[in-house]
Coordinates of C-alpha atoms in Angstrom, one line a residue:
M283 CA 24.2 -22.6 9.4
P284 CA 25.3 -21.8 5.8
P285 CA 23.4 -18.9 4.3
L286 CA 22.5 -21.0 1.2
A287 CA 20.8 -23.6 3.4
L288 CA 18.8 -20.9 5.2
K289 CA 17.7 -19.5 1.9
A290 CA 16.5 -22.9 0.6
L291 CA 15.1 -24.0 4.0
P292 CA 14.3 -20.8 5.9
F293 CA 12.2 -22.6 8.5
L294 CA 15.5 -24.0 9.9
G295 CA 16.2 -20.4 11.1
W296 CA 13.4 -20.3 13.6
R297 CA 13.5 -24.0 14.8
D298 CA 15.2 -22.9 18.1
R299 CA 12.0 -20.9 18.9
V300 CA 10.0 -24.2 19.1
D301 CA 9.5 -25.7 22.5
R302 CA 6.6 -27.4 24.4
E303 CA 5.1 -24.0 25.4
S304 CA 5.3 -22.6 21.9
L305 CA 3.7 -25.8 20.4
R306 CA 0.8 -25.5 22.8
A307 CA 0.3 -21.8 21.9
D308 CA 0.6 -22.5 18.2
L309 CA -1.9 -25.3 18.4
V310 CA -4.5 -23.0 20.0
A311 CA -3.7 -20.3 17.4
G312 CA -4.0 -22.8 14.6
L313 CA -7.5 -23.8 15.7
V314 CA -8.6 -20.2 16.0
A315 CA -7.2 -19.6 12.5
A316 CA -9.1 -22.6 11.1
L317 CA -12.4 -21.4 12.6
I318 CA -11.9 -17.9 11.2
V319 CA -10.9 -18.9 7.7
L320 CA -13.7 -21.5 7.2
P321 CA -16.5 -19.0 6.4
Q322 CA -14.1 -16.6 4.6
A323 CA -12.7 -19.3 2.4
V324 CA -16.1 -20.4 1.2
A325 CA -17.3 -16.8 0.8
F326 CA -14.2 -15.7 -1.1
A327 CA -14.3 -18.7 -3.4
T328 CA -17.9 -17.8 -4.2
L329 CA -16.8 -14.2 -4.9
A330 CA -14.0 -15.4 -7.2
G331 CA -16.5 -17.4 -9.3
L332 CA -15.2 -20.8 -8.1
P333 CA -16.6 -23.8 -6.2
P334 CA -16.2 -23.4 -2.4
E335 CA -13.7 -26.2 -2.2
F336 CA -11.2 -24.1 -4.1
G337 CA -11.3 -21.6 -1.3
L338 CA -10.9 -24.3 1.4
Y339 CA -7.9 -25.8 -0.4
G340 CA -6.5 -22.3 -0.8
A341 CA -6.6 -21.9 3.0
M342 CA -4.7 -25.2 3.5
V343 CA -1.8 -25.7 1.1
P344 CA -0.6 -22.1 0.6
A345 CA -0.9 -21.5 4.3
V346 CA 1.7 -24.3 5.0
I347 CA 4.0 -23.4 2.1
G348 CA 3.9 -19.6 2.8
A349 CA 4.6 -20.2 6.5
L350 CA 7.6 -22.5 6.0
W351 CA 9.3 -20.6 3.2
G352 CA 8.4 -17.1 4.2
S353 CA 10.1 -14.9 6.8
S354 CA 7.2 -13.8 9.0
W355 CA 6.4 -15.7 12.2
H356 CA 2.7 -14.8 12.0
L357 CA 1.6 -14.3 8.4
M358 CA -1.4 -16.4 7.4
S359 CA -1.6 -17.0 3.6
G360 CA -4.9 -18.0 1.9
P361 CA -7.8 -16.5 0.0
T362 CA -8.3 -12.7 0.4
N363 CA -11.1 -10.4 -0.5
A364 CA -9.1 -8.2 -2.9
T365 CA -7.5 -11.1 -4.7
S366 CA -10.8 -13.0 -5.0
L367 CA -12.5 -10.0 -6.5
M368 CA -9.7 -9.4 -9.0
V369 CA -9.9 -13.0 -10.1
F370 CA -13.6 -12.7 -10.8
A371 CA -13.4 -9.3 -12.4
T372 CA -10.5 -10.2 -14.7
M373 CA -11.2 -13.8 -15.5
G374 CA -15.0 -13.5 -15.9
A375 CA -14.4 -11.7 -19.2
L376 CA -12.5 -14.7 -20.6
A377 CA -14.7 -17.6 -19.5
A378 CA -18.0 -18.3 -17.6
P379 CA -17.4 -18.4 -13.8
F380 CA -17.6 -21.9 -12.3
S381 CA -17.1 -23.5 -15.7
P382 CA -14.2 -26.0 -16.3
E383 CA -12.6 -23.5 -18.7
Y384 CA -12.8 -20.8 -16.1
I385 CA -11.2 -23.0 -13.5
A386 CA -8.4 -24.0 -15.8
L387 CA -7.6 -20.4 -16.6
V388 CA -7.6 -19.5 -12.9
L389 CA -5.1 -22.4 -12.1
T390 CA -2.8 -21.2 -14.9
L391 CA -3.1 -17.6 -13.6
N392 CA -2.1 -18.9 -10.1
L393 CA 1.0 -20.6 -11.6
M394 CA 2.0 -17.4 -13.4
I395 CA 1.6 -15.3 -10.3
G396 CA 3.7 -17.7 -8.3
L397 CA 6.5 -17.7 -10.9
L398 CA 6.5 -13.8 -10.9
K399 CA 6.6 -13.6 -7.1
L400 CA 9.4 -16.2 -6.9
G401 CA 11.3 -14.4 -9.6
F402 CA 10.9 -11.0 -7.8
G403 CA 12.1 -12.6 -4.6
L404 CA 15.2 -14.3 -6.1
A405 CA 16.1 -11.1 -7.9
R406 CA 15.8 -9.3 -4.6
L407 CA 13.1 -6.9 -5.7
G408 CA 11.5 -6.7 -2.3
T409 CA 11.2 -3.0 -2.6
L410 CA 9.0 -3.3 -5.6
V411 CA 5.8 -3.0 -3.6
N412 CA 6.9 0.4 -2.3
F413 CA 5.8 1.8 -5.7
I414 CA 2.2 1.1 -4.8
S415 CA 1.6 4.0 -2.4
H416 CA -0.6 3.8 0.7
T417 CA -3.1 6.1 -1.0
V418 CA -3.4 3.8 -4.0
I419 CA -4.1 0.9 -1.7
V420 CA -6.8 2.8 0.2
G421 CA -8.5 3.9 -3.0
F422 CA -8.3 0.4 -4.5
T423 CA -9.6 -1.4 -1.5
A424 CA -12.5 1.1 -1.1
G425 CA -13.3 0.6 -4.7
A426 CA -13.0 -3.2 -4.3
G427 CA -15.5 -3.0 -1.4
V428 CA -18.0 -1.3 -3.6
L429 CA -17.5 -3.8 -6.4
I430 CA -18.0 -6.7 -3.9
V431 CA -21.4 -5.2 -2.9
G432 CA -22.4 -4.9 -6.6
A433 CA -21.3 -8.4 -7.4
Q434 CA -23.3 -9.9 -4.6
L435 CA -26.5 -8.0 -5.0
S436 CA -28.0 -10.7 -7.2
N437 CA -27.2 -13.4 -4.6
A438 CA -28.6 -11.3 -1.8
G439 CA -31.8 -10.8 -3.8
G440 CA -32.2 -14.4 -4.8
L441 CA -31.6 -13.6 -8.5
V442 CA -29.6 -16.8 -9.0
A443 CA -30.5 -16.9 -12.8
L444 CA -28.9 -13.5 -13.2
P445 CA -25.3 -13.7 -14.3
Q446 CA -22.8 -12.1 -11.8
E447 CA -21.2 -9.0 -13.3
A448 CA -17.8 -7.8 -12.3
A449 CA -18.5 -4.2 -13.5
F450 CA -20.3 -2.3 -10.8
V451 CA -22.6 -0.4 -13.1
D452 CA -23.6 -3.6 -15.0
A453 CA -24.3 -5.4 -11.8
V454 CA -26.5 -2.7 -10.4
R455 CA -28.3 -2.3 -13.7
G456 CA -29.0 -6.0 -13.8
V457 CA -30.5 -6.0 -10.3
V458 CA -32.6 -2.9 -11.0
L459 CA -34.0 -4.3 -14.3
H460 CA -35.0 -7.5 -12.5
S461 CA -36.1 -5.9 -9.3
R462 CA -39.6 -7.4 -9.6
D463 CA -38.0 -10.9 -9.4
I464 CA -36.2 -10.2 -6.1
D465 CA -36.9 -13.0 -3.6
P466 CA -37.8 -11.3 -0.2
W467 CA -36.9 -14.4 1.7
S468 CA -33.3 -14.4 0.3
A469 CA -33.0 -10.7 1.2
L470 CA -34.3 -11.6 4.7
I471 CA -31.6 -14.3 5.1
A472 CA -28.9 -11.9 4.0
A473 CA -30.1 -9.3 6.5
V474 CA -30.4 -11.8 9.3
T475 CA -26.8 -13.0 8.5
I476 CA -25.5 -9.5 8.7
A477 CA -27.4 -8.7 11.9
A478 CA -26.3 -12.0 13.6
A479 CA -22.6 -11.4 12.7
L480 CA -22.7 -7.8 13.9
A481 CA -24.3 -8.9 17.2
A482 CA -21.8 -11.6 17.7
R483 CA -18.9 -9.2 17.1
R484 CA -20.3 -6.8 19.6
L485 CA -21.5 -9.3 22.3
L486 CA -19.1 -12.1 21.8
P487 CA -15.9 -10.4 20.5
R488 CA -13.8 -13.6 20.9
T489 CA -16.0 -15.7 18.6
P490 CA -15.6 -15.8 14.8
H491 CA -18.5 -13.5 14.1
L492 CA -18.7 -14.3 10.4
L493 CA -19.1 -18.0 11.2
V494 CA -21.9 -17.1 13.7
G495 CA -23.7 -15.1 10.9
I496 CA -23.5 -18.0 8.4
V497 CA -24.8 -20.5 11.0
V498 CA -27.8 -18.2 11.9
G499 CA -28.5 -17.4 8.3
S500 CA -28.4 -21.1 7.4
L501 CA -30.7 -22.0 10.3
V502 CA -33.2 -19.5 9.1
A503 CA -33.0 -20.9 5.6
W504 CA -33.5 -24.4 6.9
L505 CA -36.5 -23.5 9.0
L506 CA -38.1 -21.7 6.0
A507 CA -37.6 -24.8 3.9
R508 CA -38.8 -27.2 6.6
E509 CA -42.0 -25.2 7.0
G510 CA -42.5 -25.1 3.3
I511 CA -42.4 -21.3 3.3
A512 CA -39.5 -20.8 0.9
H513 CA -36.6 -22.7 -0.7
V514 CA -33.5 -20.4 -1.3
A515 CA -30.5 -21.3 -3.4
T516 CA -27.5 -22.9 -1.6
I517 CA -23.9 -23.4 -2.5
G518 CA -24.3 -27.2 -2.6
P519 CA -22.3 -29.9 -0.7
L520 CA -18.6 -29.7 -0.2
P521 CA -16.3 -32.5 -1.3
S522 CA -15.1 -34.5 1.7
A523 CA -11.7 -35.2 0.3
L524 CA -8.1 -33.9 0.3
P525 CA -7.0 -31.3 -2.2
S526 CA -6.8 -33.0 -5.6
W527 CA -4.0 -32.6 -8.1
S528 CA -4.7 -30.2 -10.9
M529 CA -2.8 -29.2 -14.1
P530 CA -2.5 -25.6 -15.3
S531 CA -2.4 -24.9 -19.0
F532 CA 1.0 -24.3 -20.6
S533 CA -0.3 -22.8 -23.9
A534 CA 1.7 -19.8 -25.0
G535 CA -1.4 -18.0 -26.2
T536 CA -3.1 -18.4 -22.8
W537 CA 0.0 -17.1 -21.0
R538 CA 0.2 -14.1 -23.3
T539 CA -3.5 -13.3 -22.5
L540 CA -3.1 -13.7 -18.8
A541 CA 0.3 -11.9 -18.5
P542 CA -1.0 -8.3 -17.6
I543 CA -3.6 -9.8 -15.2
A544 CA -0.9 -12.0 -13.5
L545 CA 1.4 -8.9 -13.1
A546 CA -1.4 -6.8 -11.5
L547 CA -2.4 -9.7 -9.1
T548 CA 1.2 -10.2 -8.3
L549 CA 1.6 -6.6 -7.2
I550 CA -1.6 -6.6 -5.2
G551 CA -0.8 -10.0 -3.6
L552 CA 2.7 -9.0 -2.6
T553 CA 1.5 -5.7 -1.2
E554 CA -1.2 -7.5 0.9
A555 CA 1.3 -10.0 2.2
V556 CA 4.1 -7.6 3.0
S557 CA 1.9 -5.0 4.6
S558 CA 0.2 -7.6 6.7
A559 CA 3.5 -9.1 7.8
R560 CA 4.9 -5.6 8.6
A561 CA 1.9 -4.6 10.6
V562 CA 2.3 -7.6 13.0
A563 CA 6.1 -7.4 12.9
A564 CA 5.9 -3.9 14.3
K565 CA 4.1 -5.4 17.4
S566 CA 6.2 -8.6 17.7
G567 CA 9.6 -6.8 17.1
Q568 CA 10.5 -9.3 14.3
R569 CA 12.8 -8.1 11.6
L570 CA 11.3 -9.2 8.2
D571 CA 13.1 -10.2 5.0
G572 CA 10.9 -8.9 2.2
N573 CA 12.7 -10.9 -0.5
Q574 CA 12.2 -14.1 1.5
E575 CA 8.5 -13.2 1.9
F576 CA 8.3 -12.9 -1.9
I577 CA 9.8 -16.3 -2.3
G578 CA 7.4 -17.9 0.2
Q579 CA 4.4 -16.4 -1.4
G580 CA 5.6 -17.4 -4.9
L581 CA 6.1 -21.0 -3.8
A582 CA 2.7 -21.0 -2.2
N583 CA 1.1 -20.0 -5.4
I584 CA 3.1 -22.4 -7.5
V585 CA 2.3 -25.4 -5.4
G586 CA -1.3 -24.2 -5.1
A587 CA -1.7 -24.2 -8.9
F588 CA -1.1 -28.0 -8.9
T589 CA -3.4 -28.6 -5.8
S590 CA -6.7 -27.0 -6.9
C591 CA -6.0 -23.6 -5.3
Y592 CA -6.8 -20.3 -6.8
P593 CA -4.5 -17.2 -6.3
T594 CA -3.9 -16.5 -2.6
S595 CA -1.9 -14.0 -0.6
G596 CA -1.3 -12.9 3.0
S597 CA -4.4 -12.0 4.9
F598 CA -4.3 -9.0 7.1
N599 CA -7.2 -9.9 9.4
R600 CA -6.2 -13.5 9.8
T601 CA -2.6 -12.6 10.4
T602 CA -3.7 -10.1 13.1
A603 CA -6.0 -12.7 14.6
N604 CA -3.1 -15.3 14.6
Y605 CA -0.9 -12.9 16.5
E606 CA -3.6 -12.0 19.0
A607 CA -4.4 -15.7 19.5
G608 CA -0.9 -16.2 20.9
A609 CA 1.0 -17.7 17.9
R610 CA 4.7 -18.0 18.6
T611 CA 6.1 -19.5 15.3
P612 CA 4.9 -20.2 11.8
L613 CA 3.8 -23.7 13.0
A614 CA 0.5 -22.0 13.9
A615 CA -0.2 -21.6 10.2
V616 CA 1.0 -25.1 9.5
F617 CA -1.3 -26.5 12.2
S618 CA -4.3 -24.6 10.9
A619 CA -4.3 -26.6 7.6
P620 CA -5.0 -30.1 9.1
M621 CA -7.4 -28.6 11.6
L622 CA -9.4 -26.9 8.8
L623 CA -9.4 -30.2 6.9
G624 CA -10.7 -32.0 9.9
I625 CA -13.5 -29.4 10.4
V626 CA -14.4 -29.6 6.7
L627 CA -14.6 -33.4 6.8
M628 CA -17.0 -33.1 9.7
V629 CA -19.3 -30.4 8.3
A630 CA -19.1 -31.1 4.6
P631 CA -22.6 -32.6 4.4
L632 CA -24.0 -29.6 6.2
A633 CA -22.6 -27.2 3.5
A634 CA -25.5 -28.1 1.3
Y635 CA -27.6 -25.9 3.6
L636 CA -25.4 -22.8 3.2
P637 CA -27.6 -20.2 1.4
L638 CA -26.0 -18.0 -1.3
A639 CA -27.8 -15.1 0.4
A640 CA -26.0 -15.8 3.6
M641 CA -22.7 -15.8 1.7
A642 CA -23.7 -12.5 0.2
G643 CA -24.4 -11.1 3.7
V644 CA -21.0 -12.1 4.9
L645 CA -19.4 -10.6 1.8
F646 CA -21.3 -7.3 2.4
L647 CA -19.6 -7.1 5.8
V648 CA -16.2 -7.9 4.3
A649 CA -16.8 -5.1 1.7
W650 CA -17.8 -2.6 4.4
A651 CA -14.6 -3.4 6.3
L652 CA -12.6 -2.7 3.2
I653 CA -13.8 0.9 3.0
D654 CA -11.6 2.9 5.5
F655 CA -13.7 6.1 5.7
A656 CA -11.4 7.6 8.5
E657 CA -8.3 7.1 6.4
M658 CA -10.0 8.5 3.3
R659 CA -11.0 11.6 5.2
R660 CA -7.5 12.0 6.5
I661 CA -6.0 11.8 3.0
V662 CA -8.5 14.3 1.6
R663 CA -7.8 16.8 4.4
A664 CA -4.0 16.4 4.3
S665 CA -3.3 16.9 0.6
R666 CA -5.2 17.8 -2.5
V667 CA -2.7 15.9 -4.6
E668 CA -3.1 12.7 -2.6
A669 CA -6.9 13.2 -2.7
L670 CA -6.6 13.2 -6.5
V671 CA -4.6 9.9 -6.4
L672 CA -7.2 8.5 -4.1
A673 CA -10.2 9.5 -6.3
T674 CA -8.5 8.4 -9.5
T675 CA -7.8 4.9 -8.1
F676 CA -11.2 4.6 -6.5
F677 CA -13.2 5.5 -9.7
A678 CA -10.8 3.6 -11.9
T679 CA -11.5 0.5 -9.8
L680 CA -15.2 1.0 -10.3
L681 CA -15.1 1.8 -14.0
L682 CA -12.1 0.1 -15.5
Q683 CA -10.7 -3.5 -15.5
L684 CA -9.1 -4.0 -12.2
E685 CA -5.6 -4.7 -13.5
F686 CA -5.7 -1.4 -15.4
A687 CA -7.0 0.4 -12.3
I688 CA -4.0 -0.8 -10.3
F689 CA -1.6 0.3 -13.0
L690 CA -3.3 3.6 -13.4
G691 CA -3.1 4.2 -9.6
V692 CA 0.6 3.3 -9.7
L693 CA 1.1 5.6 -12.7
V694 CA -0.6 8.6 -11.0
S695 CA 1.4 8.0 -7.8
F696 CA 4.6 7.9 -9.9
L697 CA 3.7 11.1 -11.7
V698 CA 3.1 12.8 -8.3
Y699 CA 6.4 11.5 -7.1
L700 CA 8.2 12.8 -10.2
H701 CA 6.5 16.2 -9.8
R702 CA 7.6 16.4 -6.1
T703 CA 11.2 15.4 -6.9
T704 CA 11.5 17.7 -9.8
H705 CA 10.2 20.6 -7.8
P706 CA 12.5 21.2 -4.8
Q707 CA 11.1 23.8 -2.4
L708 CA 13.0 27.1 -2.2
T709 CA 11.7 28.6 1.0
P710 CA 12.6 32.3 1.9
V711 CA 14.0 32.2 5.4
A712 CA 15.3 34.6 8.1
P713 CA 16.8 34.4 11.6
D714 CA 14.0 33.8 14.1
P715 CA 14.3 36.4 16.9
A716 CA 12.5 34.1 19.3
S717 CA 15.1 31.4 18.9
P718 CA 18.1 31.6 21.3
R719 CA 20.5 30.6 18.5
R720 CA 18.5 32.6 15.9
R721 CA 17.9 29.6 13.7
F722 CA 16.6 30.2 10.3
A723 CA 12.9 29.8 9.9
P724 CA 10.4 30.6 7.1
L725 CA 9.6 34.3 6.9
S726 CA 6.0 33.6 7.9
Q727 CA 7.2 32.0 11.1
A728 CA 10.1 34.3 11.9
G729 CA 7.8 37.3 11.9
T730 CA 10.4 39.5 10.3
P731 CA 10.7 41.0 6.8
G732 CA 13.4 39.7 4.5
C733 CA 16.7 41.5 4.1
P734 CA 16.4 44.1 1.3
Q735 CA 19.9 43.3 0.0
L736 CA 20.3 39.5 0.6
A737 CA 17.8 36.8 -0.4
L738 CA 18.1 33.8 2.0
L739 CA 16.6 30.6 0.5
R740 CA 16.5 27.1 2.1
V741 CA 16.6 24.4 -0.6
D742 CA 14.6 21.2 0.3
G743 CA 15.1 18.5 -2.3
S744 CA 17.6 17.1 -4.7
L745 CA 19.3 19.1 -7.4
F746 CA 19.4 16.7 -10.3
F747 CA 18.7 16.9 -14.1
G748 CA 15.0 16.8 -13.6
A749 CA 14.9 19.7 -11.2
V750 CA 17.2 22.2 -12.8
D751 CA 14.6 24.0 -14.9
H752 CA 12.3 24.5 -11.8
V753 CA 15.1 25.7 -9.6
G754 CA 16.4 28.0 -12.3
D755 CA 13.0 29.6 -12.8
E756 CA 12.6 30.1 -9.0
L757 CA 16.0 31.8 -8.7
T758 CA 15.2 34.1 -11.6
A759 CA 11.9 35.1 -9.9
V760 CA 13.8 35.7 -6.6
R761 CA 16.3 38.0 -8.3
A762 CA 13.5 40.0 -10.0
A763 CA 11.2 40.1 -6.9
V764 CA 12.9 43.0 -5.0
P765 CA 14.6 45.8 -6.9
G766 CA 18.2 46.3 -5.7
R767 CA 18.4 42.9 -4.0
R768 CA 21.3 41.3 -5.8
D769 CA 22.9 38.8 -3.4
V770 CA 21.5 35.3 -2.8
L771 CA 22.4 32.8 -0.1
L772 CA 21.3 29.2 -0.6
V773 CA 21.1 27.1 2.6
G774 CA 21.9 23.6 1.4
S775 CA 21.1 21.5 4.4
G776 CA 18.1 20.1 2.6
I777 CA 20.0 19.1 -0.5
N778 CA 20.3 15.3 -0.2
F779 CA 21.6 14.6 -3.7
I780 CA 23.2 16.5 -6.5
D781 CA 24.3 15.4 -10.0
V782 CA 26.4 17.1 -12.7
A783 CA 23.4 18.9 -14.1
G784 CA 22.6 20.3 -10.7
A785 CA 26.2 21.4 -10.1
E786 CA 26.2 23.1 -13.5
L787 CA 23.0 24.8 -12.5
L788 CA 24.7 26.4 -9.5
V789 CA 27.6 27.5 -11.7
R790 CA 25.2 29.0 -14.2
E791 CA 23.2 30.8 -11.5
A792 CA 26.4 32.1 -9.9
R793 CA 27.3 33.6 -13.3
L794 CA 23.8 35.1 -13.9
T795 CA 23.8 36.6 -10.4
A796 CA 27.2 38.2 -11.0
E797 CA 25.9 39.7 -14.2
T798 CA 23.3 41.6 -12.3
G799 CA 25.9 42.9 -9.9
G800 CA 25.3 40.4 -7.1
T801 CA 26.8 37.2 -5.7
L802 CA 25.5 33.7 -5.2
Y803 CA 26.6 32.1 -1.8
L804 CA 26.2 28.6 -0.5
C805 CA 26.3 27.2 3.0
N806 CA 25.5 24.1 5.1
L807 CA 26.2 21.7 2.2
K808 CA 26.2 18.0 3.0
P809 CA 29.5 16.1 2.6
T810 CA 28.3 14.2 -0.4
V811 CA 27.2 17.4 -2.2
S812 CA 30.5 19.1 -1.4
E813 CA 32.5 16.1 -2.6
L814 CA 30.8 16.1 -6.0
L815 CA 31.3 19.9 -6.4
E816 CA 35.0 19.4 -5.4
R817 CA 35.6 16.5 -7.7
G818 CA 34.0 18.1 -10.7
G819 CA 35.8 21.5 -10.3
F820 CA 32.5 23.2 -9.7
L821 CA 33.6 24.8 -6.4
D822 CA 36.3 26.8 -8.2
A823 CA 33.7 27.9 -10.9
I824 CA 31.3 29.1 -8.2
G825 CA 34.1 30.5 -6.0
R826 CA 35.4 28.8 -3.0
A827 CA 35.2 32.0 -0.9
R828 CA 31.5 32.0 -1.5
V829 CA 30.9 28.5 0.0
F830 CA 30.6 28.4 3.8
D831 CA 30.4 25.5 6.3
T832 CA 27.7 27.2 8.6
K833 CA 25.1 29.8 8.3
D834 CA 26.8 32.0 11.0
D835 CA 30.0 32.0 8.9
A836 CA 28.1 32.9 5.8
I837 CA 26.1 35.8 7.4
R838 CA 29.2 37.2 9.1
A839 CA 31.2 37.2 5.8
I840 CA 28.3 38.4 3.6
Y841 CA 27.2 41.2 6.0
A842 CA 30.6 42.8 5.6
T843 CA 30.0 43.1 1.8
L844 CA 26.6 44.8 2.0
A845 CA 26.0 48.4 1.2
A846 CA 26.5 50.4 4.4
A847 CA 24.4 53.3 3.1
R848 CA 21.3 51.1 2.6
C849 CA 21.9 49.4 6.0
R850 CA 22.0 52.8 7.7
V851 CA 18.4 53.6 6.7
C852 CA 17.1 50.0 6.9
T853 CA 14.7 49.1 9.7
A854 CA 14.5 45.4 9.1
R855 CA 17.7 44.5 11.0
I856 CA 17.1 40.8 10.8
F857 CA 20.7 39.8 11.6
S858 CA 22.4 40.1 15.0
E859 CA 25.2 42.1 13.2
C860 CA 22.6 44.7 12.2
A861 CA 22.0 45.8 15.8
T862 CA 25.1 47.8 16.5
M863 CA 27.4 47.9 13.5
L864 CA 27.2 48.7 9.9
P865 CA 28.9 46.6 7.2
D866 CA 31.7 49.2 6.8
G867 CA 32.6 48.7 10.5
S868 CA 31.1 52.0 11.7
L869 CA 28.8 52.0 14.7
R870 CA 25.1 52.8 14.3
E871 CA 24.0 56.2 15.5
D872 CA 20.4 55.4 16.1

């Protein structure tokens, strides 16, 4: 099939996987997905400050478009917790949640996000999401979990007259100031919803536990109302209709206002989708096309903007559930849409009994799942720098506007990356006596002192313009560290890249070492590094006789140039040549 046709209609590429058996499996998986997404769609729409039908529509239309025009066999697109929270946190400052103005802005935002995702995919910028590090995602999602709790405290306490605040501090302050007005029955329903969902997850692991929690919480609310004990606020009836057409705004002023928000949500949405698809692809053995996934997600948002859908993305938990339910092809996601519609048409009248407190209880569970305590502990133990990135992103998510929190996390990660790349490690090494081939190991591992006449350094990192100052300072410190040690051997097996500035650094260091009476040697250079040194004439400037293919060749040649008088009284003897013969060829007498 022509590549252009596959690009325009990627679902033609997996049509050969469809047969009677796969259709049966996909139908079952589609039903499971519909049951799972029903409570999530309603809860996430509530979190986003939108009527519940926007969440349900977002679980139908984008799921079909994302499945047909994406590359993953199992990715389920639709409302997600992080995206919903970002919509509420960013758009709530521009218009009142649930208002017509707010809805119009959200639809416009969805269109902008879709165009950005589509543009990134067509421009083959699939690696763009790699700039959002894993640590940033962990910190952001943990912060998002805390924000969700803060945003839903008022619903859990029955404070429906209290405006929902996106800022965590403001949300908590509002609840504390109105603590006397908290409705204990609403709090009870939230607690019952949580307890029922947790019990279902433990005792009935194959059932959609969030749906069980909502049903139990709604039954408690209904019983309280029937007995005349309490009447708690509900979400109201759902419209029993197909997704309606909607029209985003095309005002230039609106687009300028929403541009930074759209970019932040694009990065988060693409990261969610690609990471979810990759996680399942690692199990299924599928090879993903990141650029095609960008295109599929972009088209899903664009079409969704005209069919009453708010910004959606790939859902990790629903994608995993889809795979575990036995889905074979993207038709499982396609089937889930009409199945969800059928379920909604049947239960729409019952939605009037869904308490806001039960929705809050469900979202509390979602928030708890977002905070990966084990991964946060692992990051903190592994690296202080990564812990700093984690803490910065986490607290920025709580204290700043969410789009700026994302950008700040990316900026801090980028600065950490720049620091690492501009600071190659120069590790003192020596032959390891315990190794049969006496491989070079760090001095701390080799258990031997360094040679008093020759400094051996392994370079790990690239020698480019950003690293020359650091490497130059390190070599200056090495020359001054041990009096009388003039020669330096750089083991270049860890130099992956070198530019002209890095090559000129080696020439300069060779000259400075010579001025102190020593010699700079190189060995184990990679072919790409050697080729640049050759093409630029840098090998001649350094001295071809001082560049060796292997460590053994280098040590053998350098040992012959060392001062025999110093070797005669030296007790280090770290080289095999030291054992029996002095550099001048005479035998040792001891």
